[in-house]
Amino acid sequence: MSDKKVLKLGIPKGSLQDATIALFERAGWRIYASGRSYFPTIDDTEIECMLVRAQEMARYVEQGHLDAGLTGHDWVLENQTDVEYVTSLTYSKASRQKVKWVLAVPEDSPFHKPEDLAGMTIATELVEFTKRYFAGKNIPVKVEFSWGATEVKPPMLADAIVEVTETGSSLRANRLRIIETLMESETQFIANKDSYADAWKKEKIDSLALMLNGAIAAQGQVGLMLNVGKANLDAVLGVLPALNSPTVSQLSDPEWVALNTILEESLVRDVIPKLKAAGATGIVEYPLSKVVL
């Protein structure tokens, strides 16, 4: 019998799959998902991956079929599972923003607040959470499970919907308006409580969390190196919007120093000309793969 230690890791199948695999690659792990297999390979002999729908991930982690996995906070709440929250990972299929579950109705409907929907039918994939939400407000509604294309159901098949959105563009395209936000959600790295109590598995999970967060933090950031004479140092420092204080290193010439810093990529086009005007030379911009604070 093998004594090899292995962490069973769930990767969300579906809309988050490609974004998750790309995130792991930036963090240092290559995952290869091919064909119809639900068991991708990974270049780490201590990890075994399985593709699982985000909606089911928390349940399988809670039951111990998986040691850890990535899923939305929304699905943990939907399933009311008892898992360990390791870290939040703010990324999604389209952006780095949190998603929202919203209550939406047709633009020309008479409904303007949740209370107006008493006795009405609501279609959603987030059935149990939606039931608890309306029950908490003592609003009697019928909540039906939606198998997809939820936005097209009002007004013929439902009076309102509870749907997830990142930008709201799909809702607007289907002539729906939001009347309430039920919750915000983002991806969570969760673990089975018994697995997280195991010293080896906890260390492995925490290392994954550290590097995944580092990869997320590096998105949209770049590094900047430059040289500047000490006479112009204050002027150059005044230009730099740094993540932390820039690193200043003495060069062989006692009158010159080197600066190393991190800044938003979107600022570079404005910052570099100002640095040049302030007396900086040898300015080098370089990409970042991870930022670990």
PDB file of C-alpha atoms in Angstrom, residues 53-234:
ATOM      1  CA  ARG A  53     -19.715  21.727 -11.240  1.00  0.00           C
ATOM      2  CA  ALA A  54     -19.405  24.758  -8.981  1.00  0.00           C
ATOM      3  CA  GLN A  55     -22.991  24.201  -7.820  1.00  0.00           C
ATOM      4  CA  GLU A  56     -22.008  20.809  -6.334  1.00  0.00           C
ATOM      5  CA  MET A  57     -18.451  21.514  -5.203  1.00  0.00           C
ATOM      6  CA  ALA A  58     -19.172  22.497  -1.599  1.00  0.00           C
ATOM      7  CA  ARG A  59     -21.214  19.366  -0.973  1.00  0.00           C
ATOM      8  CA  TYR A  60     -18.447  17.048  -2.175  1.00  0.00           C
ATOM      9  CA  VAL A  61     -15.862  18.968  -0.149  1.00  0.00           C
ATOM     10  CA  GLU A  62     -18.035  18.809   2.971  1.00  0.00           C
ATOM     11  CA  GLN A  63     -18.508  15.045   2.524  1.00  0.00           C
ATOM     12  CA  GLY A  64     -14.754  14.481   2.118  1.00  0.00           C
ATOM     13  CA  HIS A  65     -14.832  13.222  -1.462  1.00  0.00           C
ATOM     14  CA  LEU A  66     -12.562  16.205  -2.144  1.00  0.00           C
ATOM     15  CA  ASP A  67     -10.044  17.744   0.242  1.00  0.00           C
ATOM     16  CA  ALA A  68     -10.435  21.224  -1.257  1.00  0.00           C
ATOM     17  CA  GLY A  69     -12.008  22.998  -4.182  1.00  0.00           C
ATOM     18  CA  LEU A  70     -12.942  26.288  -5.759  1.00  0.00           C
ATOM     19  CA  THR A  71     -16.542  27.427  -5.914  1.00  0.00           C
ATOM     20  CA  GLY A  72     -18.636  30.523  -5.471  1.00  0.00           C
ATOM     21  CA  HIS A  73     -19.679  31.743  -2.043  1.00  0.00           C
ATOM     22  CA  ASP A  74     -23.210  31.699  -3.471  1.00  0.00           C
ATOM     23  CA  TRP A  75     -23.177  27.917  -3.901  1.00  0.00           C
ATOM     24  CA  VAL A  76     -21.807  27.348  -0.416  1.00  0.00           C
ATOM     25  CA  LEU A  77     -24.767  29.352   0.917  1.00  0.00           C
ATOM     26  CA  GLU A  78     -27.228  27.663  -1.449  1.00  0.00           C
ATOM     27  CA  ASN A  79     -26.228  24.210  -0.185  1.00  0.00           C
ATOM     28  CA  GLN A  80     -25.727  25.351   3.447  1.00  0.00           C
ATOM     29  CA  THR A  81     -22.556  23.299   3.650  1.00  0.00           C
ATOM     30  CA  ASP A  82     -20.147  23.214   6.570  1.00  0.00           C
ATOM     31  CA  VAL A  83     -16.712  23.776   5.047  1.00  0.00           C
ATOM     32  CA  GLU A  84     -13.527  25.639   5.883  1.00  0.00           C
ATOM     33  CA  TYR A  85     -13.145  28.973   4.086  1.00  0.00           C
ATOM     34  CA  VAL A  86      -9.442  29.153   3.179  1.00  0.00           C
ATOM     35  CA  THR A  87      -9.387  32.364   1.135  1.00  0.00           C
ATOM     36  CA  SER A  88     -11.424  34.487  -1.241  1.00  0.00           C
ATOM     37  CA  LEU A  89     -10.254  34.598  -4.848  1.00  0.00           C
ATOM     38  CA  THR A  90     -11.820  37.524  -6.676  1.00  0.00           C
ATOM     39  CA  TYR A  91     -11.874  36.408 -10.292  1.00  0.00           C
ATOM     40  CA  SER A  92     -14.629  35.310 -12.644  1.00  0.00           C
ATOM     41  CA  LYS A  93     -15.155  34.340 -16.253  1.00  0.00           C
ATOM     42  CA  ALA A  94     -15.326  37.961 -17.444  1.00  0.00           C
ATOM     43  CA  SER A  95     -13.685  40.184 -14.866  1.00  0.00           C
ATOM     44  CA  ARG A  96     -11.976  40.554 -11.507  1.00  0.00           C
ATOM     45  CA  GLN A  97     -15.155  41.852  -9.908  1.00  0.00           C
ATOM     46  CA  LYS A  98     -17.589  40.175  -7.553  1.00  0.00           C
ATOM     47  CA  VAL A  99     -20.773  38.892  -9.152  1.00  0.00           C
ATOM     48  CA  LYS A 100     -24.244  39.779  -7.893  1.00  0.00           C
ATOM     49  CA  TRP A 101     -27.421  37.760  -7.574  1.00  0.00           C
ATOM     50  CA  VAL A 102     -30.219  40.166  -8.357  1.00  0.00           C
ATOM     51  CA  LEU A 103     -33.987  40.192  -8.414  1.00  0.00           C
ATOM     52  CA  ALA A 104     -35.082  41.413 -11.842  1.00  0.00           C
ATOM     53  CA  VAL A 105     -38.411  42.054 -13.552  1.00  0.00           C
ATOM     54  CA  PRO A 106     -39.485  43.191 -17.029  1.00  0.00           C
ATOM     55  CA  GLU A 107     -38.905  46.893 -17.660  1.00  0.00           C
ATOM     56  CA  ASP A 108     -42.622  47.590 -18.057  1.00  0.00           C
ATOM     57  CA  SER A 109     -43.820  45.457 -15.129  1.00  0.00           C
ATOM     58  CA  PRO A 110     -45.649  47.021 -12.155  1.00  0.00           C
ATOM     59  CA  PHE A 111     -43.193  45.502  -9.663  1.00  0.00           C
ATOM     60  CA  HIS A 112     -40.726  47.882  -7.998  1.00  0.00           C
ATOM     61  CA  LYS A 113     -39.758  46.175  -4.741  1.00  0.00           C
ATOM     62  CA  PRO A 114     -39.674  42.575  -3.434  1.00  0.00           C
ATOM     63  CA  GLU A 115     -42.934  43.064  -1.514  1.00  0.00           C
ATOM     64  CA  ASP A 116     -44.747  43.711  -4.809  1.00  0.00           C
ATOM     65  CA  LEU A 117     -44.069  40.084  -5.810  1.00  0.00           C
ATOM     66  CA  ALA A 118     -46.271  38.516  -3.118  1.00  0.00           C
ATOM     67  CA  GLY A 119     -48.064  35.532  -4.667  1.00  0.00           C
ATOM     68  CA  MET A 120     -45.922  35.695  -7.814  1.00  0.00           C
ATOM     69  CA  THR A 121     -43.624  33.124  -9.464  1.00  0.00           C
ATOM     70  CA  ILE A 122     -39.844  33.577  -9.482  1.00  0.00           C
ATOM     71  CA  ALA A 123     -37.499  31.535 -11.675  1.00  0.00           C
ATOM     72  CA  THR A 124     -33.902  30.961 -10.601  1.00  0.00           C
ATOM     73  CA  GLU A 125     -31.089  28.455 -10.348  1.00  0.00           C
ATOM     74  CA  LEU A 126     -30.468  29.632  -6.784  1.00  0.00           C
ATOM     75  CA  VAL A 127     -33.663  28.082  -5.447  1.00  0.00           C
ATOM     76  CA  GLU A 128     -33.010  27.412  -1.762  1.00  0.00           C
ATOM     77  CA  PHE A 129     -31.299  30.726  -1.056  1.00  0.00           C
ATOM     78  CA  THR A 130     -34.101  32.580  -2.840  1.00  0.00           C
ATOM     79  CA  LYS A 131     -36.731  30.733  -0.798  1.00  0.00           C
ATOM     80  CA  ARG A 132     -34.931  31.633   2.430  1.00  0.00           C
ATOM     81  CA  TYR A 133     -34.567  35.256   1.305  1.00  0.00           C
ATOM     82  CA  PHE A 134     -38.286  35.760   0.697  1.00  0.00           C
ATOM     83  CA  ALA A 135     -39.251  33.722   3.753  1.00  0.00           C
ATOM     84  CA  GLY A 136     -37.060  36.030   5.836  1.00  0.00           C
ATOM     85  CA  LYS A 137     -39.101  38.965   4.550  1.00  0.00           C
ATOM     86  CA  ASN A 138     -42.423  37.111   5.043  1.00  0.00           C
ATOM     87  CA  ILE A 139     -43.226  37.476   1.350  1.00  0.00           C
ATOM     88  CA  PRO A 140     -45.105  34.448  -0.044  1.00  0.00           C
ATOM     89  CA  VAL A 141     -43.765  33.545  -3.485  1.00  0.00           C
ATOM     90  CA  LYS A 142     -43.425  30.448  -5.645  1.00  0.00           C
ATOM     91  CA  VAL A 143     -39.787  29.739  -6.518  1.00  0.00           C
ATOM     92  CA  GLU A 144     -39.174  27.520  -9.538  1.00  0.00           C
ATOM     93  CA  PHE A 145     -35.868  26.006 -10.613  1.00  0.00           C
ATOM     94  CA  SER A 146     -34.612  27.353 -13.928  1.00  0.00           C
ATOM     95  CA  TRP A 147     -32.539  25.057 -16.120  1.00  0.00           C
ATOM     96  CA  GLY A 148     -31.047  27.977 -18.021  1.00  0.00           C
ATOM     97  CA  ALA A 149     -31.941  30.937 -20.227  1.00  0.00           C
ATOM     98  CA  THR A 150     -33.517  32.432 -17.123  1.00  0.00           C
ATOM     99  CA  GLU A 151     -33.549  35.970 -18.563  1.00  0.00           C
ATOM    100  CA  VAL A 152     -36.121  35.071 -21.235  1.00  0.00           C
ATOM    101  CA  LYS A 153     -38.730  33.651 -18.841  1.00  0.00           C
ATOM    102  CA  PRO A 154     -40.471  36.840 -17.688  1.00  0.00           C
ATOM    103  CA  PRO A 155     -43.229  37.691 -18.181  1.00  0.00           C
ATOM    104  CA  MET A 156     -44.689  34.557 -19.841  1.00  0.00           C
ATOM    105  CA  LEU A 157     -43.089  31.806 -17.739  1.00  0.00           C
ATOM    106  CA  ALA A 158     -42.330  33.733 -14.543  1.00  0.00           C
ATOM    107  CA  ASP A 159     -43.113  37.102 -13.019  1.00  0.00           C
ATOM    108  CA  ALA A 160     -39.513  37.753 -11.953  1.00  0.00           C
ATOM    109  CA  ILE A 161     -36.132  36.098 -11.841  1.00  0.00           C
ATOM    110  CA  VAL A 162     -33.196  35.872  -9.483  1.00  0.00           C
ATOM    111  CA  GLU A 163     -30.117  35.760 -11.688  1.00  0.00           C
ATOM    112  CA  VAL A 164     -26.373  36.197 -11.407  1.00  0.00           C
ATOM    113  CA  THR A 165     -24.759  39.090 -13.235  1.00  0.00           C
ATOM    114  CA  GLU A 166     -21.326  40.650 -13.590  1.00  0.00           C
ATOM    115  CA  THR A 167     -22.105  43.687 -15.716  1.00  0.00           C
ATOM    116  CA  GLY A 168     -25.895  43.650 -16.099  1.00  0.00           C
ATOM    117  CA  SER A 169     -25.594  43.686 -19.894  1.00  0.00           C
ATOM    118  CA  SER A 170     -27.520  40.459 -20.431  1.00  0.00           C
ATOM    119  CA  LEU A 171     -30.365  41.687 -18.236  1.00  0.00           C
ATOM    120  CA  ARG A 172     -30.556  44.979 -20.122  1.00  0.00           C
ATOM    121  CA  ALA A 173     -30.446  43.153 -23.454  1.00  0.00           C
ATOM    122  CA  ASN A 174     -33.498  41.174 -22.358  1.00  0.00           C
ATOM    123  CA  ARG A 175     -35.291  44.336 -21.209  1.00  0.00           C
ATOM    124  CA  LEU A 176     -35.121  43.503 -17.520  1.00  0.00           C
ATOM    125  CA  ARG A 177     -34.516  45.897 -14.642  1.00  0.00           C
ATOM    126  CA  ILE A 178     -33.017  45.115 -11.266  1.00  0.00           C
ATOM    127  CA  ILE A 179     -35.165  45.875  -8.233  1.00  0.00           C
ATOM    128  CA  GLU A 180     -33.002  44.294  -5.517  1.00  0.00           C
ATOM    129  CA  THR A 181     -29.558  42.782  -4.976  1.00  0.00           C
ATOM    130  CA  LEU A 182     -29.829  39.615  -2.903  1.00  0.00           C
ATOM    131  CA  MET A 183     -26.112  38.994  -2.436  1.00  0.00           C
ATOM    132  CA  GLU A 184     -22.625  39.558  -3.781  1.00  0.00           C
ATOM    133  CA  SER A 185     -20.449  36.538  -4.396  1.00  0.00           C
ATOM    134  CA  GLU A 186     -16.912  35.677  -5.362  1.00  0.00           C
ATOM    135  CA  THR A 187     -14.904  32.501  -5.754  1.00  0.00           C
ATOM    136  CA  GLN A 188     -13.873  30.828  -2.520  1.00  0.00           C
ATOM    137  CA  PHE A 189     -11.096  28.320  -1.969  1.00  0.00           C
ATOM    138  CA  ILE A 190     -12.748  25.915   0.465  1.00  0.00           C
ATOM    139  CA  ALA A 191     -11.524  22.825   2.296  1.00  0.00           C
ATOM    140  CA  ASN A 192     -12.967  19.844   4.069  1.00  0.00           C
ATOM    141  CA  LYS A 193     -12.682  20.494   7.806  1.00  0.00           C
ATOM    142  CA  ASP A 194     -11.006  17.164   8.582  1.00  0.00           C
ATOM    143  CA  SER A 195      -8.583  17.624   5.671  1.00  0.00           C
ATOM    144  CA  TYR A 196      -7.707  21.130   6.869  1.00  0.00           C
ATOM    145  CA  ALA A 197      -6.986  19.715  10.336  1.00  0.00           C
ATOM    146  CA  ASP A 198      -4.358  17.420   8.791  1.00  0.00           C
ATOM    147  CA  ALA A 199      -0.974  19.169   9.019  1.00  0.00           C
ATOM    148  CA  TRP A 200       0.336  18.075   5.602  1.00  0.00           C
ATOM    149  CA  LYS A 201      -2.882  18.845   3.742  1.00  0.00           C
ATOM    150  CA  LYS A 202      -3.259  22.195   5.490  1.00  0.00           C
ATOM    151  CA  GLU A 203       0.259  23.204   4.470  1.00  0.00           C
ATOM    152  CA  LYS A 204      -0.421  22.159   0.865  1.00  0.00           C
ATOM    153  CA  ILE A 205      -3.755  23.995   0.764  1.00  0.00           C
ATOM    154  CA  ASP A 206      -2.289  27.135   2.334  1.00  0.00           C
ATOM    155  CA  SER A 207       0.596  27.111  -0.179  1.00  0.00           C
ATOM    156  CA  LEU A 208      -1.906  26.908  -3.037  1.00  0.00           C
ATOM    157  CA  ALA A 209      -3.908  29.764  -1.540  1.00  0.00           C
ATOM    158  CA  LEU A 210      -0.809  31.933  -1.154  1.00  0.00           C
ATOM    159  CA  MET A 211       0.287  31.462  -4.756  1.00  0.00           C
ATOM    160  CA  LEU A 212      -3.206  31.830  -6.217  1.00  0.00           C
ATOM    161  CA  ASN A 213      -3.667  35.111  -4.362  1.00  0.00           C
ATOM    162  CA  GLY A 214      -0.232  36.208  -5.565  1.00  0.00           C
ATOM    163  CA  ALA A 215      -1.231  35.517  -9.160  1.00  0.00           C
ATOM    164  CA  ILE A 216      -4.466  37.497  -8.755  1.00  0.00           C
ATOM    165  CA  ALA A 217      -2.641  40.409  -7.120  1.00  0.00           C
ATOM    166  CA  ALA A 218      -0.240  40.578 -10.079  1.00  0.00           C
ATOM    167  CA  GLN A 219      -3.024  40.998 -12.641  1.00  0.00           C
ATOM    168  CA  GLY A 220      -3.003  44.499 -14.030  1.00  0.00           C
ATOM    169  CA  GLN A 221       0.283  45.303 -12.267  1.00  0.00           C
ATOM    170  CA  VAL A 222       3.744  45.786 -13.746  1.00  0.00           C
ATOM    171  CA  GLY A 223       7.195  46.266 -12.319  1.00  0.00           C
ATOM    172  CA  LEU A 224       9.265  49.356 -13.058  1.00  0.00           C
ATOM    173  CA  MET A 225      13.021  49.744 -12.706  1.00  0.00           C
ATOM    174  CA  LEU A 226      14.888  52.996 -13.263  1.00  0.00           C
ATOM    175  CA  ASN A 227      17.992  54.948 -12.340  1.00  0.00           C
ATOM    176  CA  VAL A 228      18.028  58.480 -10.993  1.00  0.00           C
ATOM    177  CA  GLY A 229      20.575  60.927  -9.676  1.00  0.00           C
ATOM    178  CA  LYS A 230      20.184  61.737  -5.974  1.00  0.00           C
ATOM    179  CA  ALA A 231      19.586  65.366  -6.875  1.00  0.00           C
ATOM    180  CA  ASN A 232      16.402  64.326  -8.692  1.00  0.00           C
ATOM    181  CA  LEU A 233      15.302  61.555  -6.311  1.00  0.00           C
ATOM    182  CA  ASP A 234      12.577  63.508  -4.533  1.00  0.00           C
TER     183      ASP A 234
END
